[in-house]
């Protein structure tokens, strides 16, 4: 015996929750519970108008951009200037001999300059001298600025150690003397003194090198010092302290040297 549902009863409404459509429902239709009779409720307010997006016109902030560009230009300029300064003829990018050879007007003595020691006065081919036989004692060259002539024999020994000796004529204006002194004072392997009857206003000496100029503002002075100080030496590592500090035109005698040595030891 089969049990059947009486024809007068209504089936409860079906709710679609996903998956396949409920039995008896047409594909693409929605079923709901309640009193709409299966019809989709009408939308209120009619069709919606599309919303036009609002464009915000934001101008560029040129301040940071301009600053960035300016910094870049300055950096490129600094790098370019440094490269030019280093690799120009005689620039710091070259070895010291090449730099010295690139200084206009420099005189390089290529003949042998003896490094013998003596207690006797010496005659030199160059004035002021740039090398040769010299005193056992060097002239102190720890940035010393002497206000009177010093013995050539002691100064040449300083050149042997790698010092640069700046000399000037006694009638050089005081402001130029001061400008030269500023290049010497407090700098090891540098000394300065006047020279009687100098044929140029200023003369610079290093071992086997000489440059004569007319004015203390001449840029070649700095080029000479930069290339030859310490480098033009016959005794690498030699010191400039503990030397003779006396002025005059005569080198120390053997007795005076012995007394100086005893004074330094005691």
mmCIF file with all atom_site columns, N, CA and C in Angstrom, residues 5-76:
data_model
loop_
_atom_site.group_PDB
_atom_site.id
_atom_site.type_symbol
_atom_site.label_atom_id
_atom_site.label_alt_id
_atom_site.label_comp_id
_atom_site.label_asym_id
_atom_site.label_entity_id
_atom_site.label_seq_id
_atom_site.pdbx_PDB_ins_code
_atom_site.Cartn_x
_atom_site.Cartn_y
_atom_site.Cartn_z
_atom_site.occupancy
_atom_site.B_iso_or_equiv
_atom_site.pdbx_formal_charge
_atom_site.auth_seq_id
_atom_site.auth_comp_id
_atom_site.auth_asym_id
_atom_site.auth_atom_id
_atom_site.pdbx_PDB_model_num
ATOM 1   N N  . UNK A 1 5  ? 0.140  11.991 -0.891  1.00 0.00 ? 5  UNK A N  1
ATOM 2   C CA . UNK A 1 5  ? -0.218 13.266 -0.267  1.00 0.00 ? 5  UNK A CA 1
ATOM 3   C C  . UNK A 1 5  ? -1.529 13.728 -0.812  1.00 0.00 ? 5  UNK A C  1
ATOM 4   N N  . UNK A 1 6  ? -2.391 14.171 0.050   1.00 0.00 ? 6  UNK A N  1
ATOM 5   C CA . UNK A 1 6  ? -3.688 14.642 -0.449  1.00 0.00 ? 6  UNK A CA 1
ATOM 6   C C  . UNK A 1 6  ? -3.520 15.839 -1.357  1.00 0.00 ? 6  UNK A C  1
ATOM 7   N N  . UNK A 1 7  ? -4.244 15.822 -2.468  1.00 0.00 ? 7  UNK A N  1
ATOM 8   C CA . UNK A 1 7  ? -4.082 16.882 -3.470  1.00 0.00 ? 7  UNK A CA 1
ATOM 9   C C  . UNK A 1 7  ? -4.418 18.257 -3.009  1.00 0.00 ? 7  UNK A C  1
ATOM 10  N N  . UNK A 1 8  ? -5.181 18.404 -1.927  1.00 0.00 ? 8  UNK A N  1
ATOM 11  C CA . UNK A 1 8  ? -5.573 19.758 -1.496  1.00 0.00 ? 8  UNK A CA 1
ATOM 12  C C  . UNK A 1 8  ? -4.533 20.501 -0.737  1.00 0.00 ? 8  UNK A C  1
ATOM 13  N N  . UNK A 1 9  ? -3.417 19.852 -0.321  1.00 0.00 ? 9  UNK A N  1
ATOM 14  C CA . UNK A 1 9  ? -2.396 20.544 0.493   1.00 0.00 ? 9  UNK A CA 1
ATOM 15  C C  . UNK A 1 9  ? -1.385 21.265 -0.374  1.00 0.00 ? 9  UNK A C  1
ATOM 16  N N  . UNK A 1 10 ? -0.950 22.483 0.037   1.00 0.00 ? 10 UNK A N  1
ATOM 17  C CA . UNK A 1 10 ? 0.119  23.230 -0.678  1.00 0.00 ? 10 UNK A CA 1
ATOM 18  C C  . UNK A 1 10 ? 1.473  22.890 -0.095  1.00 0.00 ? 10 UNK A C  1
ATOM 19  N N  . UNK A 1 11 ? 2.469  22.749 -1.003  1.00 0.00 ? 11 UNK A N  1
ATOM 20  C CA . UNK A 1 11 ? 3.843  22.506 -0.523  1.00 0.00 ? 11 UNK A CA 1
ATOM 21  C C  . UNK A 1 11 ? 4.425  23.773 0.085   1.00 0.00 ? 11 UNK A C  1
ATOM 22  N N  . UNK A 1 12 ? 5.207  23.588 1.120   1.00 0.00 ? 12 UNK A N  1
ATOM 23  C CA . UNK A 1 12 ? 5.865  24.805 1.650   1.00 0.00 ? 12 UNK A CA 1
ATOM 24  C C  . UNK A 1 12 ? 6.819  25.403 0.633   1.00 0.00 ? 12 UNK A C  1
ATOM 25  N N  . UNK A 1 13 ? 7.027  26.745 0.694   1.00 0.00 ? 13 UNK A N  1
ATOM 26  C CA . UNK A 1 13 ? 7.961  27.415 -0.230  1.00 0.00 ? 13 UNK A CA 1
ATOM 27  C C  . UNK A 1 13 ? 9.380  26.899 -0.090  1.00 0.00 ? 13 UNK A C  1
ATOM 28  N N  . UNK A 1 14 ? 10.138 26.946 -1.157  1.00 0.00 ? 14 UNK A N  1
ATOM 29  C CA . UNK A 1 14 ? 11.531 26.479 -1.178  1.00 0.00 ? 14 UNK A CA 1
ATOM 30  C C  . UNK A 1 14 ? 12.486 27.680 -1.170  1.00 0.00 ? 14 UNK A C  1
ATOM 31  N N  . UNK A 1 15 ? 13.606 27.502 -0.523  1.00 0.00 ? 15 UNK A N  1
ATOM 32  C CA . UNK A 1 15 ? 14.634 28.565 -0.487  1.00 0.00 ? 15 UNK A CA 1
ATOM 33  C C  . UNK A 1 15 ? 15.874 28.044 -1.167  1.00 0.00 ? 15 UNK A C  1
ATOM 34  N N  . UNK A 1 16 ? 16.359 28.757 -2.151  1.00 0.00 ? 16 UNK A N  1
ATOM 35  C CA . UNK A 1 16 ? 17.593 28.356 -2.834  1.00 0.00 ? 16 UNK A CA 1
ATOM 36  C C  . UNK A 1 16 ? 18.789 28.880 -2.056  1.00 0.00 ? 16 UNK A C  1
ATOM 37  N N  . UNK A 1 17 ? 19.635 27.946 -1.632  1.00 0.00 ? 17 UNK A N  1
ATOM 38  C CA . UNK A 1 17 ? 20.798 28.344 -0.841  1.00 0.00 ? 17 UNK A CA 1
ATOM 39  C C  . UNK A 1 17 ? 22.096 28.055 -1.555  1.00 0.00 ? 17 UNK A C  1
ATOM 40  N N  . UNK A 1 18 ? 22.002 27.647 -2.780  1.00 0.00 ? 18 UNK A N  1
ATOM 41  C CA . UNK A 1 18 ? 23.238 27.372 -3.524  1.00 0.00 ? 18 UNK A CA 1
ATOM 42  C C  . UNK A 1 18 ? 23.154 26.016 -4.165  1.00 0.00 ? 18 UNK A C  1
ATOM 43  N N  . UNK A 1 19 ? 24.113 25.727 -4.983  1.00 0.00 ? 19 UNK A N  1
ATOM 44  C CA . UNK A 1 19 ? 24.130 24.435 -5.648  1.00 0.00 ? 19 UNK A CA 1
ATOM 45  C C  . UNK A 1 19 ? 23.137 24.405 -6.782  1.00 0.00 ? 19 UNK A C  1
ATOM 46  N N  . UNK A 1 20 ? 22.581 23.263 -7.003  1.00 0.00 ? 20 UNK A N  1
ATOM 47  C CA . UNK A 1 20 ? 21.649 23.093 -8.107  1.00 0.00 ? 20 UNK A CA 1
ATOM 48  C C  . UNK A 1 20 ? 20.291 23.694 -7.755  1.00 0.00 ? 20 UNK A C  1
ATOM 49  N N  . UNK A 1 21 ? 19.482 24.075 -8.786  1.00 0.00 ? 21 UNK A N  1
ATOM 50  C CA . UNK A 1 21 ? 18.145 24.622 -8.520  1.00 0.00 ? 21 UNK A CA 1
ATOM 51  C C  . UNK A 1 21 ? 17.265 23.592 -7.851  1.00 0.00 ? 21 UNK A C  1
ATOM 52  N N  . UNK A 1 22 ? 16.338 24.050 -7.066  1.00 0.00 ? 22 UNK A N  1
ATOM 53  C CA . UNK A 1 22 ? 15.409 23.125 -6.402  1.00 0.00 ? 22 UNK A CA 1
ATOM 54  C C  . UNK A 1 22 ? 14.532 22.433 -7.421  1.00 0.00 ? 22 UNK A C  1
ATOM 55  N N  . UNK A 1 23 ? 14.038 21.295 -7.030  1.00 0.00 ? 23 UNK A N  1
ATOM 56  C CA . UNK A 1 23 ? 13.192 20.531 -7.953  1.00 0.00 ? 23 UNK A CA 1
ATOM 57  C C  . UNK A 1 23 ? 11.977 21.328 -8.354  1.00 0.00 ? 23 UNK A C  1
ATOM 58  N N  . UNK A 1 24 ? 11.767 21.381 -9.642  1.00 0.00 ? 24 UNK A N  1
ATOM 59  C CA . UNK A 1 24 ? 10.590 22.087 -10.159 1.00 0.00 ? 24 UNK A CA 1
ATOM 60  C C  . UNK A 1 24 ? 10.835 23.522 -10.475 1.00 0.00 ? 24 UNK A C  1
ATOM 61  N N  . UNK A 1 25 ? 12.045 24.055 -10.127 1.00 0.00 ? 25 UNK A N  1
ATOM 62  C CA . UNK A 1 25 ? 12.323 25.477 -10.412 1.00 0.00 ? 25 UNK A CA 1
ATOM 63  C C  . UNK A 1 25 ? 13.020 25.611 -11.723 1.00 0.00 ? 25 UNK A C  1
ATOM 64  N N  . UNK A 1 26 ? 12.674 26.684 -12.455 1.00 0.00 ? 26 UNK A N  1
ATOM 65  C CA . UNK A 1 26 ? 13.320 26.938 -13.739 1.00 0.00 ? 26 UNK A CA 1
ATOM 66  C C  . UNK A 1 26 ? 14.716 27.498 -13.500 1.00 0.00 ? 26 UNK A C  1
ATOM 67  N N  . UNK A 1 27 ? 15.639 27.055 -14.330 1.00 0.00 ? 27 UNK A N  1
ATOM 68  C CA . UNK A 1 27 ? 17.002 27.618 -14.180 1.00 0.00 ? 27 UNK A CA 1
ATOM 69  C C  . UNK A 1 27 ? 16.974 29.121 -14.330 1.00 0.00 ? 27 UNK A C  1
ATOM 70  N N  . UNK A 1 28 ? 17.816 29.775 -13.520 1.00 0.00 ? 28 UNK A N  1
ATOM 71  C CA . UNK A 1 28 ? 17.934 31.229 -13.627 1.00 0.00 ? 28 UNK A CA 1
ATOM 72  C C  . UNK A 1 28 ? 16.923 31.976 -12.843 1.00 0.00 ? 28 UNK A C  1
ATOM 73  N N  . UNK A 1 29 ? 15.976 31.269 -12.144 1.00 0.00 ? 29 UNK A N  1
ATOM 74  C CA . UNK A 1 29 ? 14.991 31.977 -11.338 1.00 0.00 ? 29 UNK A CA 1
ATOM 75  C C  . UNK A 1 29 ? 15.305 31.804 -9.892  1.00 0.00 ? 29 UNK A C  1
ATOM 76  N N  . UNK A 1 30 ? 14.845 32.756 -9.091  1.00 0.00 ? 30 UNK A N  1
ATOM 77  C CA . UNK A 1 30 ? 15.070 32.715 -7.657  1.00 0.00 ? 30 UNK A CA 1
ATOM 78  C C  . UNK A 1 30 ? 13.769 32.360 -6.963  1.00 0.00 ? 30 UNK A C  1
ATOM 79  N N  . UNK A 1 31 ? 13.902 31.584 -5.928  1.00 0.00 ? 31 UNK A N  1
ATOM 80  C CA . UNK A 1 31 ? 12.725 31.254 -5.131  1.00 0.00 ? 31 UNK A CA 1
ATOM 81  C C  . UNK A 1 31 ? 12.894 31.806 -3.763  1.00 0.00 ? 31 UNK A C  1
ATOM 82  N N  . UNK A 1 32 ? 11.857 32.337 -3.190  1.00 0.00 ? 32 UNK A N  1
ATOM 83  C CA . UNK A 1 32 ? 11.909 32.948 -1.874  1.00 0.00 ? 32 UNK A CA 1
ATOM 84  C C  . UNK A 1 32 ? 10.729 32.480 -1.074  1.00 0.00 ? 32 UNK A C  1
ATOM 85  N N  . UNK A 1 33 ? 10.794 32.685 0.180   1.00 0.00 ? 33 UNK A N  1
ATOM 86  C CA . UNK A 1 33 ? 9.672  32.379 1.059   1.00 0.00 ? 33 UNK A CA 1
ATOM 87  C C  . UNK A 1 33 ? 8.858  33.624 1.267   1.00 0.00 ? 33 UNK A C  1
ATOM 88  N N  . UNK A 1 34 ? 7.657  33.502 1.683   1.00 0.00 ? 34 UNK A N  1
ATOM 89  C CA . UNK A 1 34 ? 6.851  34.665 2.056   1.00 0.00 ? 34 UNK A CA 1
ATOM 90  C C  . UNK A 1 34 ? 5.862  35.027 0.993   1.00 0.00 ? 34 UNK A C  1
ATOM 91  N N  . UNK A 1 35 ? 5.383  36.273 1.151   1.00 0.00 ? 35 UNK A N  1
ATOM 92  C CA . UNK A 1 35 ? 4.194  36.653 0.396   1.00 0.00 ? 35 UNK A CA 1
ATOM 93  C C  . UNK A 1 35 ? 4.444  37.361 -0.882  1.00 0.00 ? 35 UNK A C  1
ATOM 94  N N  . UNK A 1 36 ? 5.494  37.145 -1.584  1.00 0.00 ? 36 UNK A N  1
ATOM 95  C CA . UNK A 1 36 ? 5.682  37.786 -2.889  1.00 0.00 ? 36 UNK A CA 1
ATOM 96  C C  . UNK A 1 36 ? 5.229  36.894 -4.003  1.00 0.00 ? 36 UNK A C  1
ATOM 97  N N  . UNK A 1 37 ? 4.870  35.683 -3.639  1.00 0.00 ? 37 UNK A N  1
ATOM 98  C CA . UNK A 1 37 ? 4.374  34.794 -4.670  1.00 0.00 ? 37 UNK A CA 1
ATOM 99  C C  . UNK A 1 37 ? 5.435  34.382 -5.646  1.00 0.00 ? 37 UNK A C  1
ATOM 100 N N  . UNK A 1 38 ? 6.728  34.414 -5.202  1.00 0.00 ? 38 UNK A N  1
ATOM 101 C CA . UNK A 1 38 ? 7.818  33.987 -6.077  1.00 0.00 ? 38 UNK A CA 1
ATOM 102 C C  . UNK A 1 38 ? 8.335  35.050 -6.980  1.00 0.00 ? 38 UNK A C  1
ATOM 103 N N  . UNK A 1 39 ? 7.739  36.247 -6.944  1.00 0.00 ? 39 UNK A N  1
ATOM 104 C CA . UNK A 1 39 ? 8.176  37.345 -7.805  1.00 0.00 ? 39 UNK A CA 1
ATOM 105 C C  . UNK A 1 39 ? 9.251  38.170 -7.112  1.00 0.00 ? 39 UNK A C  1
ATOM 106 N N  . UNK A 1 40 ? 10.198 38.662 -7.882  1.00 0.00 ? 40 UNK A N  1
ATOM 107 C CA . UNK A 1 40 ? 11.277 39.515 -7.330  1.00 0.00 ? 40 UNK A CA 1
ATOM 108 C C  . UNK A 1 40 ? 10.726 40.885 -7.049  1.00 0.00 ? 40 UNK A C  1
ATOM 109 N N  . UNK A 1 41 ? 10.925 41.396 -5.834  1.00 0.00 ? 41 UNK A N  1
ATOM 110 C CA . UNK A 1 41 ? 10.371 42.721 -5.531  1.00 0.00 ? 41 UNK A CA 1
ATOM 111 C C  . UNK A 1 41 ? 10.986 43.786 -6.414  1.00 0.00 ? 41 UNK A C  1
ATOM 112 N N  . UNK A 1 42 ? 10.207 44.728 -6.830  1.00 0.00 ? 42 UNK A N  1
ATOM 113 C CA . UNK A 1 42 ? 10.741 45.780 -7.724  1.00 0.00 ? 42 UNK A CA 1
ATOM 114 C C  . UNK A 1 42 ? 11.763 46.657 -7.019  1.00 0.00 ? 42 UNK A C  1
ATOM 115 N N  . UNK A 1 43 ? 12.725 47.151 -7.804  1.00 0.00 ? 43 UNK A N  1
ATOM 116 C CA . UNK A 1 43 ? 13.744 48.063 -7.262  1.00 0.00 ? 43 UNK A CA 1
ATOM 117 C C  . UNK A 1 43 ? 13.152 49.433 -7.091  1.00 0.00 ? 43 UNK A C  1
ATOM 118 N N  . UNK A 1 44 ? 13.473 50.033 -5.968  1.00 0.00 ? 44 UNK A N  1
ATOM 119 C CA . UNK A 1 44 ? 12.934 51.364 -5.694  1.00 0.00 ? 44 UNK A CA 1
ATOM 120 C C  . UNK A 1 44 ? 13.812 52.428 -6.306  1.00 0.00 ? 44 UNK A C  1
ATOM 121 N N  . UNK A 1 45 ? 13.228 53.518 -6.701  1.00 0.00 ? 45 UNK A N  1
ATOM 122 C CA . UNK A 1 45 ? 13.984 54.679 -7.165  1.00 0.00 ? 45 UNK A CA 1
ATOM 123 C C  . UNK A 1 45 ? 14.372 54.654 -8.618  1.00 0.00 ? 45 UNK A C  1
ATOM 124 N N  . UNK A 1 46 ? 14.054 53.649 -9.347  1.00 0.00 ? 46 UNK A N  1
ATOM 125 C CA . UNK A 1 46 ? 14.358 53.615 -10.754 1.00 0.00 ? 46 UNK A CA 1
ATOM 126 C C  . UNK A 1 46 ? 15.830 53.303 -11.020 1.00 0.00 ? 46 UNK A C  1
ATOM 127 N N  . UNK A 1 47 ? 16.219 53.282 -12.264 1.00 0.00 ? 47 UNK A N  1
ATOM 128 C CA . UNK A 1 47 ? 17.631 52.939 -12.606 1.00 0.00 ? 47 UNK A CA 1
ATOM 129 C C  . UNK A 1 47 ? 18.602 54.010 -12.088 1.00 0.00 ? 47 UNK A C  1
ATOM 130 N N  . UNK A 1 48 ? 19.787 53.528 -11.596 1.00 0.00 ? 48 UNK A N  1
ATOM 131 C CA . UNK A 1 48 ? 20.794 54.457 -11.077 1.00 0.00 ? 48 UNK A CA 1
ATOM 132 C C  . UNK A 1 48 ? 21.631 55.058 -12.201 1.00 0.00 ? 48 UNK A C  1
ATOM 133 N N  . UNK A 1 49 ? 21.941 56.331 -12.058 1.00 0.00 ? 49 UNK A N  1
ATOM 134 C CA . UNK A 1 49 ? 22.814 56.983 -13.024 1.00 0.00 ? 49 UNK A CA 1
ATOM 135 C C  . UNK A 1 49 ? 24.273 56.646 -12.694 1.00 0.00 ? 49 UNK A C  1
ATOM 136 N N  . UNK A 1 50 ? 25.082 56.433 -13.716 1.00 0.00 ? 50 UNK A N  1
ATOM 137 C CA . UNK A 1 50 ? 26.511 56.151 -13.437 1.00 0.00 ? 50 UNK A CA 1
ATOM 138 C C  . UNK A 1 50 ? 27.186 57.342 -12.766 1.00 0.00 ? 50 UNK A C  1
ATOM 139 N N  . UNK A 1 51 ? 28.061 57.025 -11.820 1.00 0.00 ? 51 UNK A N  1
ATOM 140 C CA . UNK A 1 51 ? 28.778 58.081 -11.076 1.00 0.00 ? 51 UNK A CA 1
ATOM 141 C C  . UNK A 1 51 ? 30.032 58.479 -11.841 1.00 0.00 ? 51 UNK A C  1
ATOM 142 N N  . UNK A 1 52 ? 30.129 59.727 -12.192 1.00 0.00 ? 52 UNK A N  1
ATOM 143 C CA . UNK A 1 52 ? 31.313 60.220 -12.910 1.00 0.00 ? 52 UNK A CA 1
ATOM 144 C C  . UNK A 1 52 ? 32.463 60.425 -11.934 1.00 0.00 ? 52 UNK A C  1
ATOM 145 N N  . UNK A 1 53 ? 33.618 59.743 -12.179 1.00 0.00 ? 53 UNK A N  1
ATOM 146 C CA . UNK A 1 53 ? 34.751 59.925 -11.248 1.00 0.00 ? 53 UNK A CA 1
ATOM 147 C C  . UNK A 1 53 ? 35.251 61.361 -11.265 1.00 0.00 ? 53 UNK A C  1
ATOM 148 N N  . UNK A 1 54 ? 35.649 61.830 -10.089 1.00 0.00 ? 54 UNK A N  1
ATOM 149 C CA . UNK A 1 54 ? 36.147 63.201 -9.962  1.00 0.00 ? 54 UNK A CA 1
ATOM 150 C C  . UNK A 1 54 ? 37.659 63.195 -10.144 1.00 0.00 ? 54 UNK A C  1
ATOM 151 N N  . UNK A 1 55 ? 38.165 63.916 -11.106 1.00 0.00 ? 55 UNK A N  1
ATOM 152 C CA . UNK A 1 55 ? 39.602 64.007 -11.351 1.00 0.00 ? 55 UNK A CA 1
ATOM 153 C C  . UNK A 1 55 ? 40.199 65.130 -10.507 1.00 0.00 ? 55 UNK A C  1
ATOM 154 N N  . UNK A 1 56 ? 41.242 64.777 -9.779  1.00 0.00 ? 56 UNK A N  1
ATOM 155 C CA . UNK A 1 56 ? 41.932 65.779 -8.960  1.00 0.00 ? 56 UNK A CA 1
ATOM 156 C C  . UNK A 1 56 ? 43.210 66.164 -9.680  1.00 0.00 ? 56 UNK A C  1
ATOM 157 N N  . UNK A 1 57 ? 43.321 67.366 -10.085 1.00 0.00 ? 57 UNK A N  1
ATOM 158 C CA . UNK A 1 57 ? 44.500 67.831 -10.824 1.00 0.00 ? 57 UNK A CA 1
ATOM 159 C C  . UNK A 1 57 ? 45.559 68.282 -9.833  1.00 0.00 ? 57 UNK A C  1
ATOM 160 N N  . UNK A 1 58 ? 46.569 67.429 -9.617  1.00 0.00 ? 58 UNK A N  1
ATOM 161 C CA . UNK A 1 58 ? 47.638 67.753 -8.676  1.00 0.00 ? 58 UNK A CA 1
ATOM 162 C C  . UNK A 1 58 ? 48.873 68.217 -9.451  1.00 0.00 ? 58 UNK A C  1
ATOM 163 N N  . UNK A 1 59 ? 49.285 69.437 -9.244  1.00 0.00 ? 59 UNK A N  1
ATOM 164 C CA . UNK A 1 59 ? 50.476 69.942 -9.906  1.00 0.00 ? 59 UNK A CA 1
ATOM 165 C C  . UNK A 1 59 ? 51.751 69.353 -9.305  1.00 0.00 ? 59 UNK A C  1
ATOM 166 N N  . UNK A 1 60 ? 52.839 69.319 -10.080 1.00 0.00 ? 60 UNK A N  1
ATOM 167 C CA . UNK A 1 60 ? 54.118 68.807 -9.590  1.00 0.00 ? 60 UNK A CA 1
ATOM 168 C C  . UNK A 1 60 ? 54.708 69.758 -8.551  1.00 0.00 ? 60 UNK A C  1
ATOM 169 N N  . UNK A 1 61 ? 55.352 69.174 -7.548  1.00 0.00 ? 61 UNK A N  1
ATOM 170 C CA . UNK A 1 61 ? 56.070 69.982 -6.560  1.00 0.00 ? 61 UNK A CA 1
ATOM 171 C C  . UNK A 1 61 ? 57.499 70.177 -7.068  1.00 0.00 ? 61 UNK A C  1
ATOM 172 N N  . UNK A 1 62 ? 57.734 71.305 -7.733  1.00 0.00 ? 62 UNK A N  1
ATOM 173 C CA . UNK A 1 62 ? 59.008 71.523 -8.413  1.00 0.00 ? 62 UNK A CA 1
ATOM 174 C C  . UNK A 1 62 ? 60.149 71.845 -7.457  1.00 0.00 ? 62 UNK A C  1
ATOM 175 N N  . UNK A 1 63 ? 59.848 72.213 -6.217  1.00 0.00 ? 63 UNK A N  1
ATOM 176 C CA . UNK A 1 63 ? 60.915 72.577 -5.279  1.00 0.00 ? 63 UNK A CA 1
ATOM 177 C C  . UNK A 1 63 ? 61.937 71.469 -5.072  1.00 0.00 ? 63 UNK A C  1
ATOM 178 N N  . UNK A 1 64 ? 61.504 70.259 -4.603  1.00 0.00 ? 64 UNK A N  1
ATOM 179 C CA . UNK A 1 64 ? 62.471 69.166 -4.404  1.00 0.00 ? 64 UNK A CA 1
ATOM 180 C C  . UNK A 1 64 ? 63.170 68.753 -5.685  1.00 0.00 ? 64 UNK A C  1
ATOM 181 N N  . UNK A 1 65 ? 62.420 68.804 -6.822  1.00 0.00 ? 65 UNK A N  1
ATOM 182 C CA . UNK A 1 65 ? 63.041 68.422 -8.095  1.00 0.00 ? 65 UNK A CA 1
ATOM 183 C C  . UNK A 1 65 ? 64.172 69.387 -8.447  1.00 0.00 ? 65 UNK A C  1
ATOM 184 N N  . UNK A 1 66 ? 63.911 70.676 -8.303  1.00 0.00 ? 66 UNK A N  1
ATOM 185 C CA . UNK A 1 66 ? 64.933 71.671 -8.611  1.00 0.00 ? 66 UNK A CA 1
ATOM 186 C C  . UNK A 1 66 ? 66.146 71.509 -7.697  1.00 0.00 ? 66 UNK A C  1
ATOM 187 N N  . UNK A 1 67 ? 65.871 71.229 -6.418  1.00 0.00 ? 67 UNK A N  1
ATOM 188 C CA . UNK A 1 67 ? 66.979 71.033 -5.474  1.00 0.00 ? 67 UNK A CA 1
ATOM 189 C C  . UNK A 1 67 ? 67.814 69.818 -5.861  1.00 0.00 ? 67 UNK A C  1
ATOM 190 N N  . UNK A 1 68 ? 67.135 68.724 -6.238  1.00 0.00 ? 68 UNK A N  1
ATOM 191 C CA . UNK A 1 68 ? 67.831 67.501 -6.628  1.00 0.00 ? 68 UNK A CA 1
ATOM 192 C C  . UNK A 1 68 ? 68.714 67.761 -7.845  1.00 0.00 ? 68 UNK A C  1
ATOM 193 N N  . UNK A 1 69 ? 68.170 68.469 -8.825  1.00 0.00 ? 69 UNK A N  1
ATOM 194 C CA . UNK A 1 69 ? 68.935 68.780 -10.032 1.00 0.00 ? 69 UNK A CA 1
ATOM 195 C C  . UNK A 1 69 ? 70.146 69.647 -9.702  1.00 0.00 ? 69 UNK A C  1
ATOM 196 N N  . UNK A 1 70 ? 69.935 70.643 -8.836  1.00 0.00 ? 70 UNK A N  1
ATOM 197 C CA . UNK A 1 70 ? 71.036 71.536 -8.465  1.00 0.00 ? 70 UNK A CA 1
ATOM 198 C C  . UNK A 1 70 ? 72.146 70.777 -7.754  1.00 0.00 ? 70 UNK A C  1
ATOM 199 N N  . UNK A 1 71 ? 71.769 69.895 -6.813  1.00 0.00 ? 71 UNK A N  1
ATOM 200 C CA . UNK A 1 71 ? 72.771 69.097 -6.106  1.00 0.00 ? 71 UNK A CA 1
ATOM 201 C C  . UNK A 1 71 ? 73.529 68.210 -7.081  1.00 0.00 ? 71 UNK A C  1
ATOM 202 N N  . UNK A 1 72 ? 72.813 67.622 -8.031  1.00 0.00 ? 72 UNK A N  1
ATOM 203 C CA . UNK A 1 72 ? 73.469 66.773 -9.032  1.00 0.00 ? 72 UNK A CA 1
ATOM 204 C C  . UNK A 1 72 ? 74.468 67.541 -9.866  1.00 0.00 ? 72 UNK A C  1
ATOM 205 N N  . UNK A 1 73 ? 74.083 68.754 -10.294 1.00 0.00 ? 73 UNK A N  1
ATOM 206 C CA . UNK A 1 73 ? 74.994 69.580 -11.095 1.00 0.00 ? 73 UNK A CA 1
ATOM 207 C C  . UNK A 1 73 ? 76.246 69.935 -10.306 1.00 0.00 ? 73 UNK A C  1
ATOM 208 N N  . UNK A 1 74 ? 76.043 70.301 -9.022  1.00 0.00 ? 74 UNK A N  1
ATOM 209 C CA . UNK A 1 74 ? 77.197 70.644 -8.177  1.00 0.00 ? 74 UNK A CA 1
ATOM 210 C C  . UNK A 1 74 ? 78.110 69.444 -7.991  1.00 0.00 ? 74 UNK A C  1
ATOM 211 N N  . UNK A 1 75 ? 77.512 68.262 -7.742  1.00 0.00 ? 75 UNK A N  1
ATOM 212 C CA . UNK A 1 75 ? 78.320 67.050 -7.542  1.00 0.00 ? 75 UNK A CA 1
ATOM 213 C C  . UNK A 1 75 ? 79.135 66.717 -8.783  1.00 0.00 ? 75 UNK A C  1
ATOM 214 N N  . UNK A 1 76 ? 78.506 66.810 -9.941  1.00 0.00 ? 76 UNK A N  1
ATOM 215 C CA . UNK A 1 76 ? 79.227 66.539 -11.198 1.00 0.00 ? 76 UNK A CA 1
ATOM 216 C C  . UNK A 1 76 ? 80.362 67.540 -11.381 1.00 0.00 ? 76 UNK A C  1
#
